[in-house]
Coordinates of C-alpha atoms in Angstrom, one line a residue:
Chain A
M254 CA 123.1 107.2 55.7
I255 CA 120.7 104.3 56.5
E256 CA 122.4 101.6 54.6
S257 CA 121.4 98.3 56.3
I258 CA 117.8 97.7 57.5
A259 CA 116.5 94.7 59.3
I260 CA 112.8 94.1 59.2
V261 CA 111.7 91.7 62.0
G262 CA 108.4 89.8 62.6
G263 CA 107.7 87.1 65.2
T264 CA 109.5 88.6 68.0
H265 CA 106.3 87.5 69.8
G266 CA 105.2 84.2 68.2
N267 CA 101.5 84.9 68.2
E268 CA 101.6 88.4 66.6
T269 CA 100.7 87.4 63.1
S270 CA 100.7 90.5 61.0
G271 CA 104.5 91.2 61.2
I272 CA 105.1 87.5 60.6
Q273 CA 102.9 87.5 57.6
L274 CA 104.4 90.7 56.1
V275 CA 108.0 89.3 56.5
R276 CA 106.9 85.9 54.9
N277 CA 105.2 87.7 52.0
W278 CA 108.2 89.9 51.3
Q279 CA 110.5 86.9 51.6
Q280 CA 108.4 85.0 49.0
H281 CA 107.5 87.9 46.6
G282 CA 110.2 90.4 47.3
C283 CA 110.0 93.9 48.8
P284 CA 108.4 96.6 46.8
A285 CA 110.8 97.4 43.9
R286 CA 111.3 101.1 44.9
F287 CA 113.3 99.9 47.8
Q288 CA 116.0 98.2 45.8
A289 CA 118.5 100.9 46.8
L290 CA 118.1 99.9 50.4
N291 CA 120.0 96.9 51.9
I292 CA 116.9 95.3 53.5
S293 CA 117.1 91.9 55.4
L294 CA 114.0 90.0 56.6
H295 CA 113.7 88.0 59.8
I296 CA 111.5 85.8 61.8
A297 CA 112.9 86.3 65.3
N298 CA 111.4 83.5 67.4
Q299 CA 110.4 80.5 65.2
A300 CA 109.9 78.2 68.2
A301 CA 107.4 80.6 69.8
L302 CA 105.7 80.9 66.4
D303 CA 105.4 77.1 65.9
A304 CA 103.8 77.0 69.5
N305 CA 101.6 79.9 68.7
V306 CA 102.6 81.7 71.8
R307 CA 104.1 85.0 72.8
F308 CA 107.2 83.3 74.0
V309 CA 108.4 79.8 75.2
E310 CA 110.3 80.7 78.4
E311 CA 110.8 84.5 78.7
D312 CA 109.6 87.5 76.8
L313 CA 112.2 87.9 74.0
N314 CA 111.5 91.6 73.7
R315 CA 112.8 92.2 77.2
Q316 CA 116.1 90.4 76.9
F317 CA 118.2 93.1 75.1
T318 CA 119.5 95.2 78.0
L319 CA 123.3 95.3 77.9
E320 CA 123.3 93.7 81.4
A321 CA 121.1 90.8 80.1
L322 CA 123.2 90.3 77.1
D323 CA 126.4 90.3 79.1
A324 CA 125.1 88.0 81.8
G325 CA 123.8 85.6 79.1
S326 CA 120.5 84.0 80.4
S327 CA 120.4 80.3 79.7
S328 CA 116.5 80.5 78.8
K329 CA 115.6 79.8 75.2
E330 CA 114.8 83.4 74.6
G331 CA 118.0 84.5 76.4
R332 CA 120.1 82.4 74.0
L333 CA 118.1 83.6 71.1
A334 CA 118.8 87.2 72.2
Q335 CA 122.5 86.6 72.1
A336 CA 122.3 85.2 68.5
L337 CA 120.1 88.0 67.3
N338 CA 122.4 90.6 69.0
K339 CA 125.3 89.1 67.1
A340 CA 123.3 89.3 63.8
F341 CA 122.1 92.9 64.2
G342 CA 124.4 94.4 66.7
P343 CA 126.3 94.1 68.8
K344 CA 124.3 96.6 70.7
G345 CA 126.1 99.9 71.2
N346 CA 128.3 99.1 68.2
A347 CA 125.9 97.9 65.7
K348 CA 126.5 96.9 62.0
T349 CA 122.7 97.4 61.3
D350 CA 121.7 101.0 60.8
L351 CA 118.0 100.5 61.6
V352 CA 116.0 97.7 63.1
V353 CA 112.2 97.8 62.4
D354 CA 110.5 95.3 64.8
I355 CA 106.8 94.6 64.0
H356 CA 104.2 93.9 66.7
N357 CA 100.4 93.8 67.1
T358 CA 98.2 94.4 70.1
T359 CA 94.7 93.5 71.2
S360 CA 94.2 97.2 72.1
A361 CA 92.6 99.5 69.6
M362 CA 95.8 101.5 69.0
G363 CA 95.5 101.6 65.2
A364 CA 98.9 101.9 63.4
T365 CA 101.3 103.1 66.0
L366 CA 105.0 103.9 65.4
I367 CA 107.0 103.5 68.7
I368 CA 110.2 105.6 68.9
L369 CA 112.7 105.5 71.7
E370 CA 114.4 108.9 71.4
A371 CA 113.6 112.2 70.1
D372 CA 116.8 113.1 68.3
E373 CA 117.0 114.6 64.8
F374 CA 116.6 111.3 63.0
H375 CA 113.5 110.1 64.9
T376 CA 111.9 113.5 64.9
Q377 CA 112.0 113.7 61.2
L378 CA 110.9 110.1 60.9
A379 CA 107.9 110.7 63.1
R380 CA 107.0 113.9 61.2
Y381 CA 107.3 112.1 57.9
V382 CA 105.2 109.1 59.0
K383 CA 102.5 111.4 60.4
Q384 CA 102.5 113.5 57.2
H385 CA 102.3 110.4 54.8
M386 CA 100.0 108.4 57.1
P387 CA 97.9 110.8 59.0
E388 CA 95.9 108.1 60.8
A389 CA 99.2 106.9 62.5
N390 CA 99.9 107.5 66.2
I391 CA 103.4 108.2 67.2
L392 CA 104.4 106.9 70.8
L393 CA 107.6 108.2 72.3
E394 CA 109.2 106.0 75.0
D395 CA 112.0 108.1 76.2
E396 CA 111.8 107.5 79.9
K397 CA 115.2 106.1 79.7
P398 CA 118.2 106.3 77.3
Y399 CA 118.0 104.3 74.1
L400 CA 120.6 101.7 75.1
E401 CA 118.9 101.0 78.4
H402 CA 115.8 99.5 76.8
G403 CA 115.5 95.7 76.7
Y404 CA 113.8 95.8 73.3
L405 CA 115.0 93.8 70.3
C406 CA 115.2 96.9 68.1
T407 CA 117.8 98.5 70.3
T408 CA 120.4 96.1 68.9
G409 CA 120.5 98.3 65.8
K410 CA 122.2 101.7 65.6
R411 CA 118.7 103.0 65.5
G412 CA 115.6 101.0 66.3
V413 CA 111.8 101.5 66.1
M414 CA 108.8 99.3 66.6
I415 CA 105.5 99.2 64.6
E416 CA 102.5 98.3 66.8
V417 CA 99.2 97.9 65.3
G418 CA 95.7 96.8 66.8
G419 CA 93.3 95.7 67.7
Q420 CA 93.9 92.1 66.7
P421 CA 93.6 89.1 68.9
Q422 CA 96.7 87.0 69.5
G423 CA 97.0 84.2 66.8
V424 CA 94.6 86.0 64.4
L425 CA 95.4 87.9 61.2
R426 CA 93.0 90.7 60.2
E427 CA 93.2 92.2 56.8
D428 CA 92.7 95.7 58.3
V429 CA 95.6 95.3 60.7
Y430 CA 97.8 93.6 58.1
L431 CA 97.3 96.5 55.6
L432 CA 98.1 99.2 58.2
T433 CA 101.3 97.2 59.1
Q434 CA 102.3 97.0 55.5
T435 CA 101.6 100.7 54.9
M436 CA 103.6 101.8 58.0
A437 CA 106.5 99.7 57.0
E438 CA 106.6 101.1 53.5
V439 CA 106.3 104.6 54.8
I440 CA 109.4 104.1 57.1
L441 CA 111.3 102.7 54.2
D442 CA 110.2 105.7 51.9
F443 CA 111.5 107.9 54.7
C444 CA 114.9 106.1 54.6
L445 CA 115.1 106.5 50.8
A446 CA 114.5 110.2 51.1
Y447 CA 116.9 110.5 54.1
N448 CA 119.7 108.8 52.1
Q449 CA 119.0 110.9 49.0
D450 CA 119.1 114.0 51.1
S451 CA 115.8 114.8 49.4
L452 CA 113.9 115.3 52.6
E453 CA 112.3 118.7 52.6
T454 CA 112.7 119.0 56.3
D455 CA 111.2 122.5 56.2
A456 CA 108.1 121.0 55.0
L457 CA 108.0 118.5 57.9
S458 CA 106.0 120.5 60.3
P459 CA 105.9 119.5 64.1
C460 CA 103.6 116.5 64.8
E461 CA 101.5 115.2 67.7
V462 CA 103.4 112.6 69.8
F463 CA 102.2 110.7 72.8
R464 CA 104.9 110.4 75.4
L465 CA 104.7 107.4 77.7
G466 CA 103.8 108.0 81.2
E467 CA 103.2 105.1 83.7
N468 CA 101.3 101.8 83.8
I469 CA 97.9 101.8 85.6
S470 CA 97.0 98.5 87.4
F471 CA 93.5 96.8 87.8
P472 CA 92.2 97.2 91.3
L473 CA 92.7 93.9 93.2
D474 CA 91.1 92.5 96.4
E475 CA 93.2 91.2 99.3
N476 CA 93.5 87.9 97.4
G477 CA 94.9 89.4 94.4
Q478 CA 91.7 88.9 92.4
R479 CA 90.4 91.7 90.2
T480 CA 87.4 93.7 91.5
A481 CA 86.8 95.6 88.3
M482 CA 87.1 95.5 84.6
I483 CA 87.9 98.3 81.9
H484 CA 84.9 100.6 81.7
H485 CA 83.0 100.4 78.5
A486 CA 83.6 104.0 78.0
L487 CA 87.4 103.5 78.0
Q488 CA 87.5 100.2 76.1
D489 CA 88.8 100.7 72.4
A490 CA 89.4 104.4 73.2
D491 CA 93.2 104.3 73.0
F492 CA 94.9 107.6 72.5
K493 CA 91.6 109.5 73.2
P494 CA 91.8 112.0 76.1
L495 CA 90.7 110.6 79.4
M496 CA 89.7 113.6 81.5
P497 CA 89.7 113.9 85.3
G498 CA 86.4 112.4 86.6
M499 CA 85.8 110.2 83.5
P500 CA 85.2 106.5 84.2
M501 CA 88.0 104.0 83.7
F502 CA 86.9 100.9 85.6
R503 CA 83.5 99.3 86.3
T504 CA 83.6 97.2 89.5
F505 CA 81.9 93.8 89.5
D506 CA 79.4 95.2 92.0
G507 CA 78.4 97.9 89.7
H508 CA 80.3 101.1 90.5
D509 CA 82.5 103.3 88.4
I510 CA 86.1 104.2 89.3
V511 CA 87.1 107.5 87.6
W512 CA 90.4 108.9 86.5
Q513 CA 91.7 111.1 89.3
G514 CA 94.7 112.6 87.6
E515 CA 95.0 116.4 87.8
T516 CA 95.0 116.6 84.0
E517 CA 93.8 114.7 81.0
T518 CA 95.8 111.6 80.0
Y519 CA 95.9 109.6 76.7
P520 CA 95.5 105.9 77.7
H521 CA 96.9 103.2 75.3
F522 CA 97.6 99.5 75.5
I523 CA 94.1 99.4 77.0
N524 CA 93.2 95.7 77.9
E525 CA 96.2 94.3 76.1
A526 CA 96.1 90.6 76.5
A527 CA 99.8 90.2 77.0
Y528 CA 99.6 92.5 80.2
F529 CA 96.7 90.7 81.6
K530 CA 98.7 88.4 83.8
L531 CA 100.6 91.4 85.0
D532 CA 97.3 93.1 86.0
V533 CA 98.2 96.1 83.9
A534 CA 95.0 97.8 82.7
F535 CA 96.6 100.5 80.4
A536 CA 99.5 103.0 80.1
T537 CA 99.1 106.7 80.3
A538 CA 100.7 109.3 78.0
T539 CA 101.0 113.1 77.7
R540 CA 100.4 114.7 74.4
I541 CA 103.4 116.9 73.0
A542 CA 104.5 118.5 69.7
L543 CA 107.6 117.0 68.3
Chain B
M920 CA 61.6 69.6 85.9
I921 CA 65.0 71.2 85.8
E922 CA 66.2 70.7 89.4
S923 CA 70.0 70.7 89.3
I924 CA 71.9 73.2 87.1
A925 CA 75.6 73.4 86.8
I926 CA 77.1 76.7 85.5
V927 CA 80.5 76.2 84.1
G928 CA 83.3 78.7 83.3
G929 CA 86.9 78.1 82.3
T930 CA 86.5 75.0 80.3
H931 CA 89.0 76.9 78.2
G932 CA 91.4 78.7 80.5
N933 CA 91.8 81.8 78.5
E934 CA 88.1 82.5 78.0
T935 CA 87.6 85.1 80.7
S936 CA 84.0 86.1 80.7
G937 CA 82.6 82.8 81.9
I938 CA 85.4 82.5 84.5
Q939 CA 84.6 86.1 85.8
L940 CA 80.8 85.4 86.0
V941 CA 81.3 82.2 88.0
R942 CA 83.8 83.9 90.3
N943 CA 81.4 86.8 90.8
W944 CA 78.4 84.6 91.5
Q945 CA 80.5 82.4 93.9
Q946 CA 81.5 85.7 95.8
H947 CA 78.3 87.6 95.7
G948 CA 75.8 84.9 95.1
C949 CA 73.5 84.3 92.1
P950 CA 70.7 86.8 91.7
A951 CA 68.1 86.2 94.4
R952 CA 65.2 85.3 92.0
F953 CA 67.0 82.0 91.2
Q954 CA 66.8 80.7 94.8
A955 CA 64.3 78.1 93.8
L956 CA 66.8 76.6 91.4
N957 CA 69.6 74.2 92.6
I958 CA 72.6 76.0 91.0
S959 CA 76.1 74.9 91.3
L960 CA 79.1 77.0 90.1
H961 CA 82.3 75.5 88.6
I962 CA 85.6 76.5 87.1
A963 CA 86.4 73.5 85.0
N964 CA 90.2 73.7 84.1
Q965 CA 92.0 75.6 86.8
A966 CA 95.4 74.5 85.6
A967 CA 94.6 76.0 82.1
L968 CA 93.3 79.2 83.8
D969 CA 96.5 79.5 85.9
A970 CA 98.6 79.2 82.7
N971 CA 96.3 81.5 80.7
V972 CA 95.9 79.0 77.9
R973 CA 93.0 77.3 76.2
F974 CA 94.2 73.8 77.5
V975 CA 97.4 72.4 78.9
E976 CA 97.6 69.0 76.9
E977 CA 94.4 68.5 75.1
D978 CA 91.2 70.5 74.4
L979 CA 89.0 69.7 77.4
N980 CA 85.9 70.5 75.4
R981 CA 86.5 67.5 73.1
Q982 CA 87.1 64.9 75.7
F983 CA 83.5 63.9 76.6
T984 CA 82.5 61.4 73.9
L985 CA 81.4 58.1 75.5
E986 CA 84.4 56.4 73.8
A987 CA 86.9 58.8 75.2
L988 CA 85.4 58.6 78.7
D989 CA 85.4 54.9 78.5
A990 CA 88.9 54.6 77.1
G991 CA 90.2 57.0 79.8
S992 CA 92.9 59.2 78.3
S993 CA 95.8 59.8 80.5
S994 CA 96.3 63.4 79.5
K995 CA 95.7 66.1 82.1
E996 CA 92.5 67.0 80.4
G997 CA 91.5 63.4 79.8
R998 CA 91.7 62.8 83.6
L999 CA 89.9 66.1 84.3
A1000 CA 87.1 64.9 81.9
Q1001 CA 86.7 61.7 84.0
A1002 CA 86.3 63.8 87.2
L1003 CA 83.9 66.2 85.7
N1004 CA 81.8 63.4 84.2
K1005 CA 81.6 61.9 87.6
A1006 CA 80.6 65.2 89.1
F1007 CA 77.9 66.2 86.5
G1008 CA 77.0 62.9 84.8
P1009 CA 77.7 60.2 84.3
K1010 CA 77.0 60.9 80.7
G1011 CA 73.9 59.2 79.5
N1012 CA 72.6 58.7 83.0
A1013 CA 73.2 62.2 84.5
K1014 CA 72.3 63.4 88.0
T1015 CA 72.6 67.1 86.6
D1016 CA 69.4 68.2 84.7
L1017 CA 71.2 71.1 82.8
V1018 CA 74.8 71.9 82.2
V1019 CA 75.4 75.5 81.0
D1020 CA 79.0 75.8 79.7
I1021 CA 80.3 79.3 79.1
H1022 CA 82.7 80.3 76.3
N1023 CA 83.9 83.3 74.5
T1024 CA 85.3 83.7 70.9
T1025 CA 87.5 86.1 69.0
S1026 CA 84.8 86.1 66.4
A1027 CA 82.2 88.9 66.3
M1028 CA 79.4 86.4 67.1
G1029 CA 77.6 88.6 69.7
A1030 CA 75.8 86.6 72.4
T1031 CA 75.2 83.1 70.8
L1032 CA 73.4 80.2 72.5
I1033 CA 74.5 76.9 71.1
I1034 CA 72.0 74.0 71.4
L1035 CA 72.7 70.4 70.3
E1036 CA 69.3 69.1 69.7
A1037 CA 65.9 70.5 68.6
D1038 CA 63.6 68.6 71.0
E1039 CA 60.7 70.4 72.8
F1040 CA 62.8 71.6 75.7
H1041 CA 65.6 73.2 73.5
T1042 CA 63.0 74.6 71.1
Q1043 CA 61.2 76.3 73.9
L1044 CA 64.5 77.5 75.4
A1045 CA 65.7 78.9 72.0
R1046 CA 62.4 80.8 71.4
Y1047 CA 62.4 82.1 75.0
V1048 CA 66.0 83.4 74.8
K1049 CA 65.3 85.1 71.4
Q1050 CA 62.1 86.7 72.7
H1051 CA 63.8 88.0 75.9
M1052 CA 67.2 88.8 74.3
P1053 CA 66.5 89.7 70.7
E1054 CA 70.0 90.4 70.0
A1055 CA 71.0 86.8 70.7
N1056 CA 71.9 84.3 67.9
I1057 CA 70.8 80.7 68.3
L1058 CA 73.2 78.1 66.8
L1059 CA 72.0 74.5 66.4
E1060 CA 74.6 71.9 66.1
D1061 CA 72.6 68.7 65.4
E1062 CA 74.7 67.1 62.9
K1063 CA 75.0 64.1 65.2
P1064 CA 73.0 62.8 68.2
Y1065 CA 73.4 64.7 71.6
L1066 CA 75.4 61.9 73.2
E1067 CA 77.9 61.6 70.4
H1068 CA 79.3 65.1 71.0
G1069 CA 82.5 65.5 72.8
Y1070 CA 81.5 68.6 74.6
L1071 CA 81.6 69.0 78.4
C1072 CA 77.9 70.2 78.6
T1073 CA 76.8 66.8 77.2
T1074 CA 77.6 65.2 80.7
G1075 CA 74.3 66.8 81.8
K1076 CA 70.9 65.3 81.0
R1077 CA 70.7 68.5 78.9
G1078 CA 73.6 70.7 77.9
V1079 CA 74.0 74.0 76.2
M1080 CA 76.8 76.4 75.5
I1081 CA 77.0 80.2 75.7
E1082 CA 79.4 81.6 73.2
V1083 CA 80.0 85.4 73.1
G1084 CA 82.3 87.5 71.1
G1085 CA 84.4 89.1 69.9
Q1086 CA 86.8 89.0 72.7
P1087 CA 90.6 88.3 72.5
Q1088 CA 91.8 85.3 74.5
G1089 CA 93.0 86.4 77.9
V1090 CA 91.0 89.7 77.9
L1091 CA 87.8 90.6 79.7
R1092 CA 85.6 93.2 77.8
E1093 CA 82.7 94.8 79.6
D1094 CA 80.4 94.4 76.7
V1095 CA 81.1 90.8 76.3
Y1096 CA 80.9 90.1 80.1
L1097 CA 77.4 91.9 80.2
L1098 CA 76.1 89.9 77.3
T1099 CA 77.4 86.7 78.9
Q1100 CA 75.6 87.5 82.2
T1101 CA 72.4 88.5 80.5
M1102 CA 72.2 85.3 78.5
A1103 CA 73.0 83.2 81.6
E1104 CA 70.2 85.0 83.6
V1105 CA 67.8 84.5 80.7
I1106 CA 68.5 80.8 80.5
L1107 CA 67.8 80.6 84.3
D1108 CA 64.6 82.6 84.0
F1109 CA 63.5 80.0 81.4
C1110 CA 64.2 77.2 83.7
L1111 CA 62.1 78.9 86.5
A1112 CA 59.2 79.4 84.2
Y1113 CA 59.6 75.8 82.8
N1114 CA 59.5 74.4 86.3
Q1115 CA 56.5 76.5 87.3
D1116 CA 54.7 75.4 84.2
S1117 CA 54.2 79.2 83.7
L1118 CA 55.7 79.2 80.1
E1119 CA 53.0 80.6 77.7
T1120 CA 54.3 78.2 75.0
D1121 CA 51.8 79.6 72.6
A1122 CA 53.3 83.0 73.1
L1123 CA 56.7 81.6 72.0
S1124 CA 56.7 82.1 68.3
P1125 CA 59.1 80.2 66.0
C1126 CA 62.5 81.8 66.0
E1127 CA 65.4 82.2 63.6
V1128 CA 68.1 79.5 64.2
F1129 CA 71.5 79.0 62.4
R1130 CA 72.1 75.4 61.7
L1131 CA 75.8 74.3 61.5
G1132 CA 77.0 73.3 58.2
E1133 CA 80.8 72.7 57.5
N1134 CA 84.2 74.2 58.3
I1135 CA 85.7 76.2 55.5
S1136 CA 89.6 76.1 55.4
F1137 CA 92.1 78.8 54.5
P1138 CA 93.6 78.3 51.1
L1139 CA 97.3 76.9 51.6
D1140 CA 100.2 76.5 49.2
E1141 CA 102.1 73.2 48.6
N1142 CA 104.1 73.8 51.7
G1143 CA 101.0 74.2 53.9
Q1144 CA 101.5 78.0 54.1
R1145 CA 98.3 80.2 53.9
T1146 CA 98.0 82.1 50.7
A1147 CA 95.1 84.3 51.8
M1148 CA 93.4 85.9 54.8
I1149 CA 89.8 86.5 55.6
H1150 CA 88.5 89.4 53.3
H1151 CA 87.8 92.6 55.1
A1152 CA 84.2 92.3 53.8
L1153 CA 83.7 89.0 55.7
Q1154 CA 85.7 90.0 58.8
D1155 CA 83.3 90.7 61.8
A1156 CA 80.3 89.7 59.5
D1157 CA 79.3 86.6 61.6
F1158 CA 75.8 85.4 60.9
K1159 CA 75.4 87.9 58.2
P1160 CA 74.4 86.3 54.8
L1161 CA 77.3 85.5 52.5
M1162 CA 75.9 85.3 49.0
P1163 CA 77.4 83.5 46.0
G1164 CA 80.0 85.7 44.4
M1165 CA 80.8 87.7 47.5
P1166 CA 84.4 87.8 48.6
M1167 CA 85.5 85.6 51.5
F1168 CA 89.4 85.6 51.1
R1169 CA 91.9 88.2 50.0
T1170 CA 95.0 86.4 48.7
F1171 CA 98.5 88.0 49.7
D1172 CA 99.1 88.9 46.1
G1173 CA 95.9 90.9 46.0
H1174 CA 93.1 88.8 44.5
D1175 CA 89.7 88.1 45.9
I1176 CA 88.4 84.5 46.4
V1177 CA 84.5 84.4 46.4
W1178 CA 81.9 82.2 48.0
Q1179 CA 81.0 79.6 45.4
G1180 CA 78.2 78.0 47.1
E1181 CA 74.8 77.6 45.3
T1182 CA 72.9 79.6 47.9
E1183 CA 73.7 82.0 50.6
T1184 CA 75.3 80.8 53.8
Y1185 CA 75.6 82.2 57.3
P1186 CA 79.4 82.2 58.2
H1187 CA 80.3 82.2 62.0
F1188 CA 83.4 81.5 64.0
I1189 CA 85.1 83.8 61.4
N1190 CA 88.8 84.1 62.1
E1191 CA 88.5 82.4 65.5
A1192 CA 91.9 82.3 67.2
A1193 CA 91.5 78.8 68.6
Y1194 CA 91.0 77.4 65.1
F1195 CA 93.9 79.2 63.6
K1196 CA 96.4 76.4 63.9
L1197 CA 93.7 74.0 62.2
D1198 CA 93.6 76.5 59.3
V1199 CA 89.8 76.8 59.8
A1200 CA 88.7 80.0 58.4
F1201 CA 85.0 79.9 59.4
A1202 CA 81.9 77.6 59.8
T1203 CA 78.9 77.8 57.5
A1204 CA 75.3 77.6 58.6
T1205 CA 71.8 77.5 57.1
R1206 CA 69.1 79.7 58.5
I1207 CA 65.9 77.9 59.6
A1208 CA 62.8 78.6 61.7
L1209 CA 62.6 76.6 64.9

């Protein structure tokens, strides 16, 4: 049973669509069909929101490893993580059955559901979302066990993220907002069906899932300055196959750098603003059936 | 004669395309055909760039009124404005003939040349740019005299801005970079022709120009919270005619708010991230021939 559900916006203070959805549901109420669910609504990092920045001192969405929570960082976001872990968790022994943390990205990732494990619950959830929202992408980040992630949503017994783009930081686009709202509602519809044992699991056929690979960095010169930008053929082509030999970077002196993997990959988080300072150009993925 | 030209990037530290163009020209040199021009290349606000923010304490591009320069604000950007005014100006008696200040915007404004007066020089420049780069937009902000603007570019005898979008803050897109580079080169080509008296001014036919009107704000409730977002029909429709009765906002409870002007207007800076905190939704313009 999924009894208590926390819907969280504003984990990053300049990602507006989750913030606006939480505010609107706080003001007008969640859609009436979800009354059987115990839903709580949260703005995670009000200080970052007030400053219109991703975070004030440290990225809040990396503060939720068991080690970091035990050590107790004294940064603003470290202290906030302690408080949120007390509210939703404590991690590993959580009172909240499901934490849904809402993000947006400058990458053209459309409506993406990020799941962190491929157990029966999340497999059914992924299939259900894909069936009811065929334009959605499912991203599986299971490169380490669920509890080892530092994400806010891992304070819950189960935790997922909604990630929608492309939307600039600090901007609210209607298309991105509506995709965010639809995906949140489909997740809650799934929880209703899951609790009522009314899921026709046989009807849920395996779905396409992108499994996170590695981060690809921009090429840098000896001074750490970039020598290239994302190639126009790759820009906005998130989750499209990048085949060996296809261009991924254009250098500033006019040459192409091509993908040299042995097989195709599925790039995403292409040119994400928040990873710009880290010189991360995009992440790779393999495509699997779940 | 246009003898000394300052090309400036990084007036806003998270607007990457001008920064990258200045860096690339610093490293590899300007295109050889511009050797007859005395071009200097500048990054205006290195501290803002290092922090990947628009500005550290105050918006640098509002610090160049004669009053502000005389008063001498003690903010970081206020002091920087003094130094830049010494380097390019002093304003009103400038040693630099033309300052070209390069910006980008999250709005889908394409390649836009912003001019601040419609005298013979700027009229010829606008027509030349439109002739050689037909996809460009020309925006005329002549609601007050040239010297009364607070923009960095007004430190020069003449000053213009390049404004290209849509590009999220802190992200470099190849399409936006190439439009920026092309517009900078077309402006320099114009200066060459202007100096050589080789402009066939008769051949420069009047061009379409958008003349700045006013800012339109988001609707707010009694607590100052927004009650609506940019309508999907208006999003990304910069410089397209918005006719009376056409939707401009979608409220969060699902209603449309329409443009109630008596005539069509030409919205731009639609959903610009930097104006989000000011609750500015877009700016209006009239369309004129110059």
